Amino acid sequence: MTTLFIADLHLDDARPDITALFERFLASDEARSASAFYILGDLVEAWIGDDDDAELPRRIAQATRGLREAGVPVYFMVGNRDFLLGNDFADRAGMTLLDDGTVHTIEGVPTLLMHGDVLCTDDAEYQAVRAQVRTDAWKQQILSMPLEARRAFAAKARSDSKSRTGRIDETIMDVNQGAVEAAMRGAGVTRLVHGHTHRPAVHDFALDGAPAQRIVLGDWYDHGSVLRIDGESTGLRGLTLS
Ligand SMILES: [Mn+2]
């Protein structure tokens, strides 16, 4: 059997070809024959609440529900762009929400699943902001705003970020190896899968003398990226647009 992972699609009305690629991949024979399908955060560029009545959330829910109805469990973990996504949308979309840092046995191997941002401990400024916006009080304050105000807030955050970096995607610091090892040791695993850093790779290293592996998912800014784990092998590959 095969398990599939994606993350960091950053779906956005500005990149309709990537949304179409996501829909095609979820409808593909490869996805529909998987034993499970994981989305490890930052599925969208910005999530303003489960009550958003825009077209994009509707299309996402239709795609993931289709996969679920084909018999494939679909798991979702929030990232830093879509941490306001909650149970209402997950139910509509046929997805099971996972906490960051969940361990699932993937094709026989206990595997720690994370979005990846909490591992970037060298970025103190980011971690401070993260701690602030993940409180229930902050989330409630945002979600209690009218939809239009939330849309304007998200658009402003995006244009601020774009003018700062000169690109649509942000510059993200890499993970801290000590934080990686502490998380894996704490979870009692020798395999970790995460996204967030947009640095797709399979890193083999020694954890307390034992062989360990950290697999980093790729982003979907210019093309798709998917991780396939089966009993024999792991494969990380790009998906082309056409
Ligand atoms: Mn992220």
Short mmCIF file of C-alpha atoms and ligand atoms in Angstrom, two decimals:
data_model
loop_
_atom_site.label_atom_id
_atom_site.label_comp_id
_atom_site.label_asym_id
_atom_site.label_seq_id
_atom_site.Cartn_x
_atom_site.Cartn_y
_atom_site.Cartn_z
CA MET A 1 0.00 0.00 0.00
CA THR A 2 0.97 3.59 -0.54
CA THR A 3 0.53 6.71 1.57
CA LEU A 4 0.67 10.16 -0.04
CA PHE A 5 1.65 13.51 1.51
CA ILE A 6 1.41 17.08 0.30
CA ALA A 7 1.87 20.48 2.00
CA ASP A 8 2.46 24.15 1.25
CA LEU A 9 0.19 24.42 -1.77
CA HIS A 10 -0.62 28.02 -0.82
CA LEU A 11 -3.75 27.82 -2.99
CA ASP A 12 -4.84 31.26 -4.03
CA ASP A 13 -7.13 32.83 -6.63
CA ALA A 14 -4.00 34.39 -8.15
CA ARG A 15 -2.67 30.94 -9.22
CA PRO A 16 -5.68 29.08 -10.71
CA ASP A 17 -3.41 26.58 -12.50
CA ILE A 18 -2.17 25.30 -9.13
CA THR A 19 -5.73 24.89 -7.84
CA ALA A 20 -6.56 22.92 -11.00
CA LEU A 21 -3.45 20.75 -10.48
CA PHE A 22 -4.56 20.04 -6.88
CA GLU A 23 -8.01 19.00 -8.10
CA ARG A 24 -6.55 16.78 -10.84
CA PHE A 25 -4.15 15.10 -8.42
CA LEU A 26 -6.84 14.35 -5.83
CA ALA A 27 -9.01 12.86 -8.59
CA SER A 28 -6.15 10.77 -10.02
CA ASP A 29 -5.93 6.98 -9.83
CA GLU A 30 -2.75 7.41 -7.79
CA ALA A 31 -4.55 9.37 -5.06
CA ARG A 32 -7.69 7.26 -5.15
CA SER A 33 -5.75 4.04 -4.69
CA ALA A 34 -3.71 5.35 -1.72
CA SER A 35 -4.22 3.87 1.74
CA ALA A 36 -4.25 7.40 3.21
CA PHE A 37 -3.73 10.98 2.06
CA TYR A 38 -2.10 13.65 4.27
CA ILE A 39 -2.12 17.43 3.85
CA LEU A 40 0.43 18.88 6.30
CA GLY A 41 -0.52 22.53 6.37
CA ASP A 42 -0.54 25.73 4.30
CA LEU A 43 -3.04 24.25 1.87
CA VAL A 44 -4.13 27.83 1.20
CA GLU A 45 -2.32 31.15 1.12
CA ALA A 46 -4.73 32.59 3.66
CA TRP A 47 -7.65 31.12 5.60
CA ILE A 48 -10.08 33.64 7.04
CA GLY A 49 -12.53 31.27 8.70
CA ASP A 50 -14.67 28.21 8.00
CA ASP A 51 -17.62 30.49 7.20
CA ASP A 52 -15.83 31.91 4.11
CA ASP A 53 -18.34 31.52 1.26
CA ALA A 54 -15.79 32.09 -1.54
CA GLU A 55 -15.28 29.70 -4.46
CA LEU A 56 -11.83 28.40 -3.45
CA PRO A 57 -12.85 26.81 -0.11
CA ARG A 58 -15.83 25.24 -1.87
CA ARG A 59 -13.60 23.72 -4.55
CA ILE A 60 -11.14 22.44 -1.95
CA ALA A 61 -13.93 20.77 0.04
CA GLN A 62 -15.31 19.18 -3.10
CA ALA A 63 -11.88 17.76 -4.04
CA THR A 64 -11.06 16.35 -0.60
CA ARG A 65 -14.58 15.02 -0.06
CA GLY A 66 -14.39 13.26 -3.42
CA LEU A 67 -11.21 11.53 -2.34
CA ARG A 68 -12.75 10.59 1.03
CA GLU A 69 -15.85 9.22 -0.70
CA ALA A 70 -13.56 7.11 -2.90
CA GLY A 71 -12.53 5.37 0.33
CA VAL A 72 -9.27 7.19 1.11
CA PRO A 73 -8.90 8.70 4.61
CA VAL A 74 -7.87 12.35 4.23
CA TYR A 75 -5.92 13.90 7.12
CA PHE A 76 -5.29 17.60 7.55
CA MET A 77 -2.91 19.47 9.85
CA VAL A 78 -2.98 23.26 9.91
CA GLY A 79 0.02 25.37 8.93
CA ASN A 80 0.83 28.97 9.72
CA ARG A 81 -1.34 30.22 6.82
CA ASP A 82 -4.46 28.20 7.58
CA PHE A 83 -4.42 27.75 11.37
CA LEU A 84 -7.94 29.21 11.52
CA LEU A 85 -9.26 26.15 9.68
CA GLY A 86 -11.47 24.20 12.08
CA ASN A 87 -13.90 21.35 12.51
CA ASP A 88 -16.75 22.93 10.54
CA PHE A 89 -14.75 23.03 7.34
CA ALA A 90 -13.01 19.71 8.03
CA ASP A 91 -16.42 18.05 8.35
CA ARG A 92 -17.64 19.61 5.11
CA ALA A 93 -14.44 18.57 3.38
CA GLY A 94 -14.40 14.98 4.65
CA MET A 95 -11.07 15.54 6.39
CA THR A 96 -9.85 14.42 9.79
CA LEU A 97 -7.94 17.15 11.64
CA LEU A 98 -4.62 16.19 13.20
CA ASP A 99 -2.72 18.10 15.87
CA ASP A 100 0.74 19.26 14.94
CA GLY A 101 3.14 16.62 16.25
CA THR A 102 0.85 13.62 15.78
CA VAL A 103 2.51 10.22 15.37
CA HIS A 104 0.91 7.87 12.84
CA THR A 105 2.21 4.50 11.75
CA ILE A 106 2.86 4.99 8.04
CA GLU A 107 3.28 1.78 6.05
CA GLY A 108 4.59 0.09 9.19
CA VAL A 109 6.88 2.84 10.51
CA PRO A 110 5.87 5.17 13.38
CA THR A 111 6.22 8.62 11.85
CA LEU A 112 6.07 12.07 13.43
CA LEU A 113 3.97 14.48 11.37
CA MET A 114 4.43 18.24 11.69
CA HIS A 115 3.82 21.35 9.64
CA GLY A 116 7.41 22.28 10.47
CA ASP A 117 7.23 25.88 11.66
CA VAL A 118 7.72 25.02 15.33
CA LEU A 119 11.09 23.48 14.37
CA CYS A 120 12.39 26.83 13.08
CA THR A 121 13.55 27.88 16.54
CA ASP A 122 16.33 30.15 15.24
CA ASP A 123 13.66 32.59 14.07
CA ALA A 124 12.77 34.11 17.43
CA GLU A 125 10.64 36.86 15.90
CA TYR A 126 8.48 34.33 14.05
CA GLN A 127 8.07 32.16 17.16
CA ALA A 128 6.94 35.19 19.20
CA VAL A 129 4.29 36.11 16.61
CA ARG A 130 3.22 32.49 16.39
CA ALA A 131 2.70 32.25 20.15
CA GLN A 132 0.56 35.39 20.06
CA VAL A 133 -1.73 34.52 17.15
CA ARG A 134 -2.35 30.91 18.18
CA THR A 135 -4.13 31.88 21.40
CA ASP A 136 -7.88 31.31 21.56
CA ALA A 137 -8.38 34.99 22.40
CA TRP A 138 -6.60 36.16 19.21
CA LYS A 139 -8.41 33.62 17.05
CA GLN A 140 -11.79 34.62 18.51
CA GLN A 141 -11.03 38.28 17.92
CA ILE A 142 -10.31 37.66 14.22
CA LEU A 143 -13.18 35.25 13.67
CA SER A 144 -15.67 37.66 15.25
CA MET A 145 -14.90 40.27 12.56
CA PRO A 146 -17.28 40.43 9.56
CA LEU A 147 -16.13 38.33 6.57
CA GLU A 148 -15.40 41.41 4.46
CA ALA A 149 -13.16 42.84 7.16
CA ARG A 150 -11.30 39.53 7.41
CA ARG A 151 -10.86 39.49 3.62
CA ALA A 152 -9.39 42.98 3.71
CA PHE A 153 -7.13 42.01 6.63
CA ALA A 154 -5.79 38.97 4.73
CA ALA A 155 -5.25 41.00 1.53
CA LYS A 156 -3.30 43.63 3.43
CA ALA A 157 -1.14 41.02 5.17
CA ARG A 158 -0.35 39.54 1.78
CA SER A 159 0.58 42.81 0.10
CA ASP A 160 2.72 43.79 3.11
CA SER A 161 4.57 40.48 2.91
CA LYS A 162 4.99 40.83 -0.86
CA SER A 163 6.41 44.34 -0.66
CA ARG A 164 8.83 43.22 2.07
CA THR A 165 10.24 40.23 0.19
CA GLY A 166 9.62 41.31 -3.42
CA ARG A 167 8.12 37.89 -4.09
CA ILE A 168 4.81 36.23 -3.49
CA ASP A 169 6.39 33.61 -1.23
CA GLU A 170 8.20 34.51 1.95
CA THR A 171 11.75 33.74 2.96
CA ILE A 172 11.58 31.03 5.58
CA MET A 173 14.42 30.05 7.88
CA ASP A 174 15.34 26.38 7.92
CA VAL A 175 14.65 24.06 10.83
CA ASN A 176 17.03 23.81 13.78
CA GLN A 177 18.60 20.35 13.91
CA GLY A 178 18.51 20.30 17.73
CA ALA A 179 14.76 21.04 17.65
CA VAL A 180 14.28 18.25 15.09
CA GLU A 181 16.12 15.73 17.26
CA ALA A 182 14.30 16.82 20.43
CA ALA A 183 10.90 16.46 18.73
CA MET A 184 11.75 13.03 17.32
CA ARG A 185 13.24 11.82 20.60
CA GLY A 186 10.18 13.09 22.48
CA ALA A 187 7.85 11.26 20.10
CA GLY A 188 9.99 8.10 20.16
CA VAL A 189 10.31 7.91 16.36
CA THR A 190 13.05 7.63 13.79
CA ARG A 191 11.07 9.19 10.94
CA LEU A 192 9.70 12.73 10.61
CA VAL A 193 7.69 14.21 7.73
CA HIS A 194 7.11 17.98 7.59
CA GLY A 195 6.68 20.90 5.22
CA HIS A 196 6.81 24.68 5.74
CA THR A 197 10.43 25.39 4.75
CA HIS A 198 9.94 24.82 1.01
CA ARG A 199 13.19 22.84 0.93
CA PRO A 200 12.08 19.40 -0.33
CA ALA A 201 14.62 16.71 0.57
CA VAL A 202 15.15 13.40 2.30
CA HIS A 203 17.71 13.83 5.11
CA ASP A 204 19.29 10.69 6.53
CA PHE A 205 21.11 11.17 9.83
CA ALA A 206 21.92 9.40 13.10
CA LEU A 207 19.60 10.00 16.04
CA ASP A 208 21.25 8.79 19.25
CA GLY A 209 23.24 6.34 17.12
CA ALA A 210 20.25 4.93 15.22
CA PRO A 211 19.45 5.63 11.55
CA ALA A 212 16.83 8.35 11.28
CA GLN A 213 15.13 10.18 8.47
CA ARG A 214 13.61 13.66 8.04
CA ILE A 215 11.54 14.09 4.90
CA VAL A 216 10.68 17.64 3.84
CA LEU A 217 7.72 18.22 1.50
CA GLY A 218 7.99 20.72 -1.34
CA ASP A 219 5.82 23.76 -2.01
CA TRP A 220 3.39 24.22 -4.90
CA TYR A 221 4.30 27.73 -6.04
CA ASP A 222 5.54 26.87 -9.55
CA HIS A 223 4.58 23.17 -9.76
CA GLY A 224 3.24 20.42 -7.53
CA SER A 225 5.19 18.26 -5.08
CA VAL A 226 4.21 14.95 -3.57
CA LEU A 227 5.74 12.40 -1.19
CA ARG A 228 4.88 8.77 -1.73
CA ILE A 229 5.73 6.22 0.97
CA ASP A 230 5.20 2.53 0.36
CA GLY A 231 6.53 -0.53 2.10
CA GLU A 232 9.77 -0.56 0.12
CA SER A 233 10.62 3.03 -0.63
CA THR A 234 9.98 6.71 -0.21
CA GLY A 235 9.75 8.97 -3.25
CA LEU A 236 9.58 12.74 -3.39
CA ARG A 237 8.71 14.15 -6.79
CA GLY A 238 7.40 17.19 -8.59
CA LEU A 239 4.10 17.38 -10.47
CA THR A 240 4.04 19.38 -13.68
CA LEU A 241 1.22 21.75 -14.52
CA SER A 242 0.20 20.34 -17.90
MN MN B 1 4.14 27.21 6.60
#
